[in-house]
PDB file of C-alpha atoms and ligand atoms in Angstrom:
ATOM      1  CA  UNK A1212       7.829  11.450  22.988  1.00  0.00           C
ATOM      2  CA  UNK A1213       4.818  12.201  20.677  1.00  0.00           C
ATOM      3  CA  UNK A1214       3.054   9.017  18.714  1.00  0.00           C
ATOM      4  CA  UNK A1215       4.908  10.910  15.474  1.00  0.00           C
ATOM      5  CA  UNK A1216       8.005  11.177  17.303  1.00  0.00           C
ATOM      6  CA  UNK A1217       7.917   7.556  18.260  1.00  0.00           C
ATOM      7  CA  UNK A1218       6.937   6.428  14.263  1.00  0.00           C
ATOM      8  CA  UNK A1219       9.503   8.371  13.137  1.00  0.00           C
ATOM      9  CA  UNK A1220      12.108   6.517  15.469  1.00  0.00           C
ATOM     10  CA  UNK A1221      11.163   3.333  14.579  1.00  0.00           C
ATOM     11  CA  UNK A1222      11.036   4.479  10.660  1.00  0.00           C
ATOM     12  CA  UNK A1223      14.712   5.801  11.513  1.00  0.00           C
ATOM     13  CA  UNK A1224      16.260   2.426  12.620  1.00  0.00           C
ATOM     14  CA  UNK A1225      14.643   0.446   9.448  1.00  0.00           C
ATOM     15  CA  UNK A1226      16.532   2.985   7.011  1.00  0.00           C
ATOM     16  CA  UNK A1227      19.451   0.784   7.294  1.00  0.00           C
ATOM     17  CA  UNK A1228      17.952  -1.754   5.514  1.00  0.00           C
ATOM     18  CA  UNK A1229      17.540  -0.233   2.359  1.00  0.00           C
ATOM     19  CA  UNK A1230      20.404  -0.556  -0.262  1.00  0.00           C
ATOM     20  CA  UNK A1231      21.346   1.114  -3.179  1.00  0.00           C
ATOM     21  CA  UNK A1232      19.914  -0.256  -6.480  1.00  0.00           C
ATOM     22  CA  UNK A1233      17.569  -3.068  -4.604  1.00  0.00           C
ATOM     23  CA  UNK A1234      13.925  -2.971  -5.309  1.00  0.00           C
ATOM     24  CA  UNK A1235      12.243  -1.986  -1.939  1.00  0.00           C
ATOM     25  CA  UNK A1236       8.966  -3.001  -0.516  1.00  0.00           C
ATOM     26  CA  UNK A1237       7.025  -0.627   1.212  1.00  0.00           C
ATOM     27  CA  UNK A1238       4.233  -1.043   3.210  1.00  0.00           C
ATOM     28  CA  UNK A1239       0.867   1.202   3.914  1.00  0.00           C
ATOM     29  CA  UNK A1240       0.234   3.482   7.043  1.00  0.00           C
ATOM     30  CA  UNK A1241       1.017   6.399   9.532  1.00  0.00           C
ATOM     31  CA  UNK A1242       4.520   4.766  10.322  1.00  0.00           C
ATOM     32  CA  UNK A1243       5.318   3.610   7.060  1.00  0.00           C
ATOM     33  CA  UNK A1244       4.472   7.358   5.242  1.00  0.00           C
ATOM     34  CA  UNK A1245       6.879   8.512   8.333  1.00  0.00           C
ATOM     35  CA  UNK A1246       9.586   5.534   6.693  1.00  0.00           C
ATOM     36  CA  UNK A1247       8.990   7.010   3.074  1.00  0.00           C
ATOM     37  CA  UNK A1248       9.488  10.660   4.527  1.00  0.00           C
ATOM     38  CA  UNK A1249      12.751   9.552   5.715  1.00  0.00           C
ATOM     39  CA  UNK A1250      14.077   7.943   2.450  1.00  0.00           C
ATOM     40  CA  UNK A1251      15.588  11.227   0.666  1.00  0.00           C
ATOM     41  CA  UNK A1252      17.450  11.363   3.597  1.00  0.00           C
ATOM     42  CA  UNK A1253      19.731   8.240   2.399  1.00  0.00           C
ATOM     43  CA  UNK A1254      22.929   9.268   0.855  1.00  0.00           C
ATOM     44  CA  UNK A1255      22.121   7.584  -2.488  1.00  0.00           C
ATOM     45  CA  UNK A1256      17.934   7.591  -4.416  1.00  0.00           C
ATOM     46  CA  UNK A1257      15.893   4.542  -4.339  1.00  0.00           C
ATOM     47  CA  UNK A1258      14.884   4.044  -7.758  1.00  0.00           C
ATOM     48  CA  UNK A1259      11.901   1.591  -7.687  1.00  0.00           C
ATOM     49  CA  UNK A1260       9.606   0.194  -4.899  1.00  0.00           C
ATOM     50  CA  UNK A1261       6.949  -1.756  -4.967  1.00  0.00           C
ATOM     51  CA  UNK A1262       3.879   0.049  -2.973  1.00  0.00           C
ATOM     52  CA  UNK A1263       1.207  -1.714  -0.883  1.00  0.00           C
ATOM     53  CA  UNK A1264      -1.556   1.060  -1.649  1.00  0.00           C
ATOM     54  CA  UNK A1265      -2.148   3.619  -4.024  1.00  0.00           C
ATOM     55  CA  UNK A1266      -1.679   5.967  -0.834  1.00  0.00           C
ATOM     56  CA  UNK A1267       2.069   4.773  -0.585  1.00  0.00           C
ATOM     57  CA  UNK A1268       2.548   4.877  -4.235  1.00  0.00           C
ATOM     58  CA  UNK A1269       1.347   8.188  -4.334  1.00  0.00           C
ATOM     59  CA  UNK A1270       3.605   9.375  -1.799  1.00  0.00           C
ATOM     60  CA  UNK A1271       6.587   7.579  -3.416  1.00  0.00           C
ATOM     61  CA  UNK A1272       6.215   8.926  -6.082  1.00  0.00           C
ATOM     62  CA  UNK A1273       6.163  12.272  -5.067  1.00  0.00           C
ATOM     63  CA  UNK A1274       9.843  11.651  -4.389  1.00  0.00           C
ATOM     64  CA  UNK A1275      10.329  10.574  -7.788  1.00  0.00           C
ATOM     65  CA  UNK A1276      10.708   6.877  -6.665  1.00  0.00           C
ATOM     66  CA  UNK A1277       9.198   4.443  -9.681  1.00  0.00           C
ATOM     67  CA  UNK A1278       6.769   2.357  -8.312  1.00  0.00           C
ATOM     68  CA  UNK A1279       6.918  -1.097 -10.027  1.00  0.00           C
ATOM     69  CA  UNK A1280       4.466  -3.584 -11.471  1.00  0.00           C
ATOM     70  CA  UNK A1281       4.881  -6.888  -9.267  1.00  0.00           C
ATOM     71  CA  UNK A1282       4.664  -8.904 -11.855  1.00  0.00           C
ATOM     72  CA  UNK A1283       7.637  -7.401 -13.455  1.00  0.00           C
ATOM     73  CA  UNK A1284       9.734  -8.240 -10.170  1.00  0.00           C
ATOM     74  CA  UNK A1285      11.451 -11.064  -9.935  1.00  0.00           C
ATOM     75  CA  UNK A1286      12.520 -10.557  -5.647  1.00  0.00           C
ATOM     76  CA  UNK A1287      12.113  -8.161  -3.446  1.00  0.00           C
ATOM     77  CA  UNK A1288      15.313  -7.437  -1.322  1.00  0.00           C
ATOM     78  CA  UNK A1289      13.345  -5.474   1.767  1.00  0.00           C
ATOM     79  CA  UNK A1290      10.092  -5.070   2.568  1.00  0.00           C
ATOM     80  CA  UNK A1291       9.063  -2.454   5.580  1.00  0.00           C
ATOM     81  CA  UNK A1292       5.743  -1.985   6.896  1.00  0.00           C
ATOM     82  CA  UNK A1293       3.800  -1.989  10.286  1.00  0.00           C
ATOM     83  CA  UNK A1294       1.807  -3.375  12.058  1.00  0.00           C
ATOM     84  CA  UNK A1295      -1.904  -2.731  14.524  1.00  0.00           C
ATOM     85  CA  UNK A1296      -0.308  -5.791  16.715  1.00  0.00           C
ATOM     86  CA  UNK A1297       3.305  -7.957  17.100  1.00  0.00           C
ATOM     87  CA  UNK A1298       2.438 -11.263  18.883  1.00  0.00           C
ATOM     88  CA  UNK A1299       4.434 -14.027  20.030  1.00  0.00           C
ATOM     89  CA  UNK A1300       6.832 -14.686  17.563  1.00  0.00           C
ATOM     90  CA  UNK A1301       6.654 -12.001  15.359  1.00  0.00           C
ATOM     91  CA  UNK A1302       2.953 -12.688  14.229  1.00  0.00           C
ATOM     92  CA  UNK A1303       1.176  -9.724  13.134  1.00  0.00           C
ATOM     93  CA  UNK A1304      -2.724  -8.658  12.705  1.00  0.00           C
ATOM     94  CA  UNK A1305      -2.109  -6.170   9.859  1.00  0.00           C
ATOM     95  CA  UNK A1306      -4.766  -4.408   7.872  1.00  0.00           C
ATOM     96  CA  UNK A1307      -6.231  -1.460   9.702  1.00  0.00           C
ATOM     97  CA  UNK A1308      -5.878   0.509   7.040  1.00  0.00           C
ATOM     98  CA  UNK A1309      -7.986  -1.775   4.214  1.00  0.00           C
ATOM     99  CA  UNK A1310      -4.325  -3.319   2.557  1.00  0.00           C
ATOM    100  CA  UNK A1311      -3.921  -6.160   4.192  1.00  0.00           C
ATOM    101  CA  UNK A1312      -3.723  -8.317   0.719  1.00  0.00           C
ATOM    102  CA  UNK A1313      -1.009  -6.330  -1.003  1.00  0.00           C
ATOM    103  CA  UNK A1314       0.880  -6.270   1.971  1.00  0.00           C
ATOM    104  CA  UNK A1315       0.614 -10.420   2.596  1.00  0.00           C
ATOM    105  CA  UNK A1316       1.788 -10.321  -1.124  1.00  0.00           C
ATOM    106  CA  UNK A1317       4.555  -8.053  -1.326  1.00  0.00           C
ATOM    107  CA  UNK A1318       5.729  -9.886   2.116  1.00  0.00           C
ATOM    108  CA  UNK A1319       5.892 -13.080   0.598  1.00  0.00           C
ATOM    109  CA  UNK A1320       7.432 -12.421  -1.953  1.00  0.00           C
ATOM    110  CA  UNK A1321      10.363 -10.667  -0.277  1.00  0.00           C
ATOM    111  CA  UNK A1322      13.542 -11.801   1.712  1.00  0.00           C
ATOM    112  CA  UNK A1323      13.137  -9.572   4.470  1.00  0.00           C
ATOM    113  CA  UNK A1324      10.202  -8.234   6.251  1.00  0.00           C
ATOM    114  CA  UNK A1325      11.260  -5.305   8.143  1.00  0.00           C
ATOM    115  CA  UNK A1326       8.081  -4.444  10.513  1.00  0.00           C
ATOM    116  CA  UNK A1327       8.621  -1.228  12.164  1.00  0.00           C
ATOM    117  CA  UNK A1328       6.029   0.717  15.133  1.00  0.00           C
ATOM    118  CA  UNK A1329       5.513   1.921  18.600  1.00  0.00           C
ATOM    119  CA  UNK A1330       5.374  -0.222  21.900  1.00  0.00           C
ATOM    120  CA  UNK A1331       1.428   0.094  21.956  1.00  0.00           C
ATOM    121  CA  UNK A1332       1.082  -2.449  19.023  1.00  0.00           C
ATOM    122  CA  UNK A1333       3.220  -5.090  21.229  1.00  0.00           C
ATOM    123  CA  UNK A1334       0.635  -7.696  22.582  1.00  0.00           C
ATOM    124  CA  UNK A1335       1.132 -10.791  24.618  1.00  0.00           C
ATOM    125  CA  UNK A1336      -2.574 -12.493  23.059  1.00  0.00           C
ATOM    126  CA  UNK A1337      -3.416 -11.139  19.613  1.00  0.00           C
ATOM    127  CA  UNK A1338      -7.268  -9.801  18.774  1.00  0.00           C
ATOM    128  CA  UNK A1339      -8.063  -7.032  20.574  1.00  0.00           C
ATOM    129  CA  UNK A1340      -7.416  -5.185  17.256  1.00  0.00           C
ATOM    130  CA  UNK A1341     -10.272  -6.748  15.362  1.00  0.00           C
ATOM    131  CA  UNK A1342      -8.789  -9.270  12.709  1.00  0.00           C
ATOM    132  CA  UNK A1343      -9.924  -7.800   8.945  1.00  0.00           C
ATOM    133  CA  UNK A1344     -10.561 -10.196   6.852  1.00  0.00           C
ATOM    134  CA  UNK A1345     -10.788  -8.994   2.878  1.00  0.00           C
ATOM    135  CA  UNK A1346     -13.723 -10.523   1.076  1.00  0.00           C
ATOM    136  CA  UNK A1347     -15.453 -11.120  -2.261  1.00  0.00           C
ATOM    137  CA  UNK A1348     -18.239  -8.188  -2.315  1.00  0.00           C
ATOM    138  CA  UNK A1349     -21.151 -11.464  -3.216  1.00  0.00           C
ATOM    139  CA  UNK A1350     -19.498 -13.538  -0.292  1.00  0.00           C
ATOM    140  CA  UNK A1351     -19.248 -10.853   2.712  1.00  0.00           C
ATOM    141  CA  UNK A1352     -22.817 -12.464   4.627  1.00  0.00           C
ATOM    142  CA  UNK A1353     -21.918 -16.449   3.908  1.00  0.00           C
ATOM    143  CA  UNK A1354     -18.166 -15.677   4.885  1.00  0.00           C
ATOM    144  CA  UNK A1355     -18.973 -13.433   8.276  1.00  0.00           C
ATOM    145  CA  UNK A1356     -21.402 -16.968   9.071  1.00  0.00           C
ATOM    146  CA  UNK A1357     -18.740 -19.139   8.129  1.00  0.00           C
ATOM    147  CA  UNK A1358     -16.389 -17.259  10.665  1.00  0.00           C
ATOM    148  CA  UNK A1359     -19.241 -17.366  13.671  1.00  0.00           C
ATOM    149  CA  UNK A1360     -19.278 -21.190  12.664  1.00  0.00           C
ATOM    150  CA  UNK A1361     -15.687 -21.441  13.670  1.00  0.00           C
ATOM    151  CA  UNK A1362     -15.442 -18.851  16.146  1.00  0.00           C
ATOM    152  CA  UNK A1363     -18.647 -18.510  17.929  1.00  0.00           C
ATOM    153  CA  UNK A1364     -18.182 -15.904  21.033  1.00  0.00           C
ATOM    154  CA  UNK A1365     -16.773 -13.322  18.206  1.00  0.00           C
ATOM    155  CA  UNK A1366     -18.739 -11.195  15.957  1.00  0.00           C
ATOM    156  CA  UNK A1367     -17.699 -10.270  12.417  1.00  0.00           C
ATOM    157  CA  UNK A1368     -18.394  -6.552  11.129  1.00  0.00           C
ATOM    158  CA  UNK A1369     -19.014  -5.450   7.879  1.00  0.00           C
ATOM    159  CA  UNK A1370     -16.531  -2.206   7.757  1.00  0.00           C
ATOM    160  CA  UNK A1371     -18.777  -0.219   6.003  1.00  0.00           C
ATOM    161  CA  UNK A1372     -17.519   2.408   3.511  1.00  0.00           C
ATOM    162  CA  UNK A1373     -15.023   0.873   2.706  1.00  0.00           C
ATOM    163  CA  UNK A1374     -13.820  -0.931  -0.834  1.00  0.00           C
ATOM    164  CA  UNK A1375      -9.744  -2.570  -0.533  1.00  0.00           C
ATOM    165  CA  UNK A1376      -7.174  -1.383  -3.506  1.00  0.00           C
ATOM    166  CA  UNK A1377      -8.566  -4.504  -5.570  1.00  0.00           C
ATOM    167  CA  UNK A1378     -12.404  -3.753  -5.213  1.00  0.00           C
ATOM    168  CA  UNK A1379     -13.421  -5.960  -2.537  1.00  0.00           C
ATOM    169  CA  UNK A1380     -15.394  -5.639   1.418  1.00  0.00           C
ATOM    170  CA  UNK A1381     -13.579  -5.683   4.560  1.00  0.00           C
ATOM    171  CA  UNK A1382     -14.646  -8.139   7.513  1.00  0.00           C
ATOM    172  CA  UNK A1383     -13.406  -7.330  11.133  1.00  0.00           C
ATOM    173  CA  UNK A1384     -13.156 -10.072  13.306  1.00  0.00           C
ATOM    174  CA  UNK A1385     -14.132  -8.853  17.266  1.00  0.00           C
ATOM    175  CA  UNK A1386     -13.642 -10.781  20.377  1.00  0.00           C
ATOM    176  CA  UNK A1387      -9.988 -13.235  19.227  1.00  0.00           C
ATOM    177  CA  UNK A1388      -7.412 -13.618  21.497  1.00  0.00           C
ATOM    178  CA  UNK A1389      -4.693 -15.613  20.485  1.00  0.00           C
ATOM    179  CA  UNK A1390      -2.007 -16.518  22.128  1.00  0.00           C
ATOM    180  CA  UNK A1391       0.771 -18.057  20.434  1.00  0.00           C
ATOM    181  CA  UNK A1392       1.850 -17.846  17.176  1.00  0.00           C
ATOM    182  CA  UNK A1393       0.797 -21.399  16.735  1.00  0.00           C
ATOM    183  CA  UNK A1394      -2.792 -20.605  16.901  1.00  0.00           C
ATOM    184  CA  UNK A1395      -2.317 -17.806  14.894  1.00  0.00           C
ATOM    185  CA  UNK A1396      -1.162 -19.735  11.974  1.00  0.00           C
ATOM    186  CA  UNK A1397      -3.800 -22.616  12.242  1.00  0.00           C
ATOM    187  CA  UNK A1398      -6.298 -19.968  12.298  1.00  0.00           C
ATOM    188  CA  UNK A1399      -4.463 -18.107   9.420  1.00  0.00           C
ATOM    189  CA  UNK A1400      -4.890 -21.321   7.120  1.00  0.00           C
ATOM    190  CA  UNK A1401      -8.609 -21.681   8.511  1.00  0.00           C
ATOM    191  CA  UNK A1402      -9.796 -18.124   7.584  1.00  0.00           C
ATOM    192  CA  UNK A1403      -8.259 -18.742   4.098  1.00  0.00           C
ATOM    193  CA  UNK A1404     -10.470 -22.071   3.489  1.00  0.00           C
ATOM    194  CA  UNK A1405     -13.314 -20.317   3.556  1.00  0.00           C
ATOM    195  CA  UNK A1406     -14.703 -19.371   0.104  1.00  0.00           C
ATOM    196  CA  UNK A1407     -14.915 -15.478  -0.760  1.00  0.00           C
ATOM    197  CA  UNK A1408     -12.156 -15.201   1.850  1.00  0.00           C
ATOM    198  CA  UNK A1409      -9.331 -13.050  -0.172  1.00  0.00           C
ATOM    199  CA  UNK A1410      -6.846 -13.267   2.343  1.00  0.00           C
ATOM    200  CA  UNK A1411      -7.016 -12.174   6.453  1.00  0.00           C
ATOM    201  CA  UNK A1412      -4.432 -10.117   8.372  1.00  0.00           C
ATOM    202  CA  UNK A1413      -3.025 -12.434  10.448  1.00  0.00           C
ATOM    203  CA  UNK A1414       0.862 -12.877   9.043  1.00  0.00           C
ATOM    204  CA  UNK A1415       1.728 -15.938  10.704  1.00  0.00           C
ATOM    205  CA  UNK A1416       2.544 -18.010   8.388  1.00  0.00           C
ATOM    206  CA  UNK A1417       5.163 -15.253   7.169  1.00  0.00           C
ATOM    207  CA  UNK A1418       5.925 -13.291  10.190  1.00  0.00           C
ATOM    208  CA  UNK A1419       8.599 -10.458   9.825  1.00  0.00           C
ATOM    209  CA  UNK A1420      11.681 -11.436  10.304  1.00  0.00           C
ATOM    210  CA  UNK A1421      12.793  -8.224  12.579  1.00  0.00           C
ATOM    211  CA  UNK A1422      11.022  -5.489  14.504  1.00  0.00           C
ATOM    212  CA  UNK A1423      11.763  -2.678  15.834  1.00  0.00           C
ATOM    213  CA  UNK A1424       9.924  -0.769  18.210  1.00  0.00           C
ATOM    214  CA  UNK A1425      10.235   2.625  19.137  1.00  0.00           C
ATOM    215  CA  UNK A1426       9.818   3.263  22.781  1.00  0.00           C
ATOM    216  CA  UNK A1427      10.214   6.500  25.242  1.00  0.00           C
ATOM    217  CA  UNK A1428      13.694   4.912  26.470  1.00  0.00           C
ATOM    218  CA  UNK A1429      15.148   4.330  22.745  1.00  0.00           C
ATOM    219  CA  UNK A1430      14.433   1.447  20.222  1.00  0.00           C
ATOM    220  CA  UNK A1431      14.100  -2.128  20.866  1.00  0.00           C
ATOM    221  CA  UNK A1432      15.071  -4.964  18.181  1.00  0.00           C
ATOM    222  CA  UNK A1433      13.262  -7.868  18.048  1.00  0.00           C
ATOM    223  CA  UNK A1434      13.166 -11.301  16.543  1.00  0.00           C
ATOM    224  CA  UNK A1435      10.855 -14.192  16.611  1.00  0.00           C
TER     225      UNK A1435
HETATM  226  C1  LIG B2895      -2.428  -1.158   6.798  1.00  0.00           C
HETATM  227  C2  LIG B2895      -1.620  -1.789   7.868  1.00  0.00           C
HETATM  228  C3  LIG B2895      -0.753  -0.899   8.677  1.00  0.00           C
HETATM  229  O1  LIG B2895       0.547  -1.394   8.673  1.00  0.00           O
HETATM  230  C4  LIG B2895      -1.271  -0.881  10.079  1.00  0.00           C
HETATM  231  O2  LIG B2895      -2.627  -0.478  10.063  1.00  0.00           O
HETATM  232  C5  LIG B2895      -0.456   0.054  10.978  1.00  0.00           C
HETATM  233  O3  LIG B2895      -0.692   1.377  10.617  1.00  0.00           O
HETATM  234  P1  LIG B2895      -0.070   2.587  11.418  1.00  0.00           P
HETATM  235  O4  LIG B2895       1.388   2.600  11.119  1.00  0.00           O
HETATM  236  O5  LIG B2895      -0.798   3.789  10.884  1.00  0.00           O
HETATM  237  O6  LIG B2895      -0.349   2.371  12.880  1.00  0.00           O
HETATM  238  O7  LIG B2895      -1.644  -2.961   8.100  1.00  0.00           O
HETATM  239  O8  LIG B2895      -3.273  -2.089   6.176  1.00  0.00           O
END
């Protein structure tokens, strides 16, 4: 199977999830534009999601799905998304693709986080993907010290070229490995102390809930 074969399989089994006349979450990425591809293929229209980039809302509404203001949301039934890596129990790095924030929002604020993707992103230690880290633009040099300070062997890159949804820097993290979903929390609430720090794409503190990954021998469930 392709890696757009194998998105699209794991898009396929997350359809089920999505019910008529429920606000649905949608997350940002290759896997997630194959999810949104796949929606006018339900027998009945979504009517409103709530998007986690202006690249997802643009593709939504291309199908003549609303995209909603948050704020004018009181729950979200479903969210799907992916992920760059699935740790131990169900911790994620999210964030390759700069939305990191919207997506730790929209996940928190809904009952179930669907994350959907291909066996590659399965990891047993977490941080080979470098960790992003979204920043206040006046903070990105005193926050990528801060993060030596408590993480000396990594190194934290400036992504250049790149300004998030909401106007900020990205910071990758190089050189983690984490190992249990534990550490992934503590460092989750450690990034997040830091002042500038916007948020970081570890979702460990709210993993998703289910996963399913699309291999060459079918799709696998799995829960934390
Ligand atoms: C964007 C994300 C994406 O979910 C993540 O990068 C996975 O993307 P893809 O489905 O293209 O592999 O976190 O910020």
């Amino acid at each position: 199977m392709t890696p757009s074969e194998l998105k699209l399989a794991a898009a396929k089994a997350a359809l089920a999830f999505v019910k008529p006349g429920a606000v649905l979450g949608v997350g940002s990425g290759s896997t997630v534009n194959a999810f949104i591809s796949l929606l006018p293929t339900l027998p009945f229209k979504v009517t409103t999601a709530i998007a986690a980039s202006r690249a997802s809302e643009e593709l939504l509404n291309a199908q003549g799905i609303a995209v909603a203001d948050l704020n004018a949301i009181d729950r979200i039934g479903v969210y799907v998304d992916g992920a760059d890596e699935i740790g131990p129990g169900l911790a994620l790095i999210k964030g390759g693709g700069a939305a990191l924030t919207r997506e730790k929002i929209i996940a928190q604020a809904s009952d179930q986080f669907v994350c959907i993707a291909d066996v590659s992103k399965i990891v047993s230690a977490m941080g080979k993907f470098p960790l992003p880290v979204e920043v206040i633009p006046m903070a990105r040099t005193h926050v990528a010290s801060a993060i030596m300070a408590l993480h000396s062997h990594t190194l934290s890159k400036w992504r250049e070229g790149i300004i998030t949804d909401n106007g900020n820097h990205l910071i990758d993290i190089h050189g983690l490995a984490i190992s249990s979903a534990a550490d992934a929390a503590a460092l989750e609430t450690a990034l997040n102390q830091i002042p500038g720090v916007v948020s970081n794409g570890l979702f460990a503190l709210r993993t998703a809930d289910i996963a399913y990954i699309a291999a060459a021998d079918g799709i696998r469930t799995l829960n934390p």
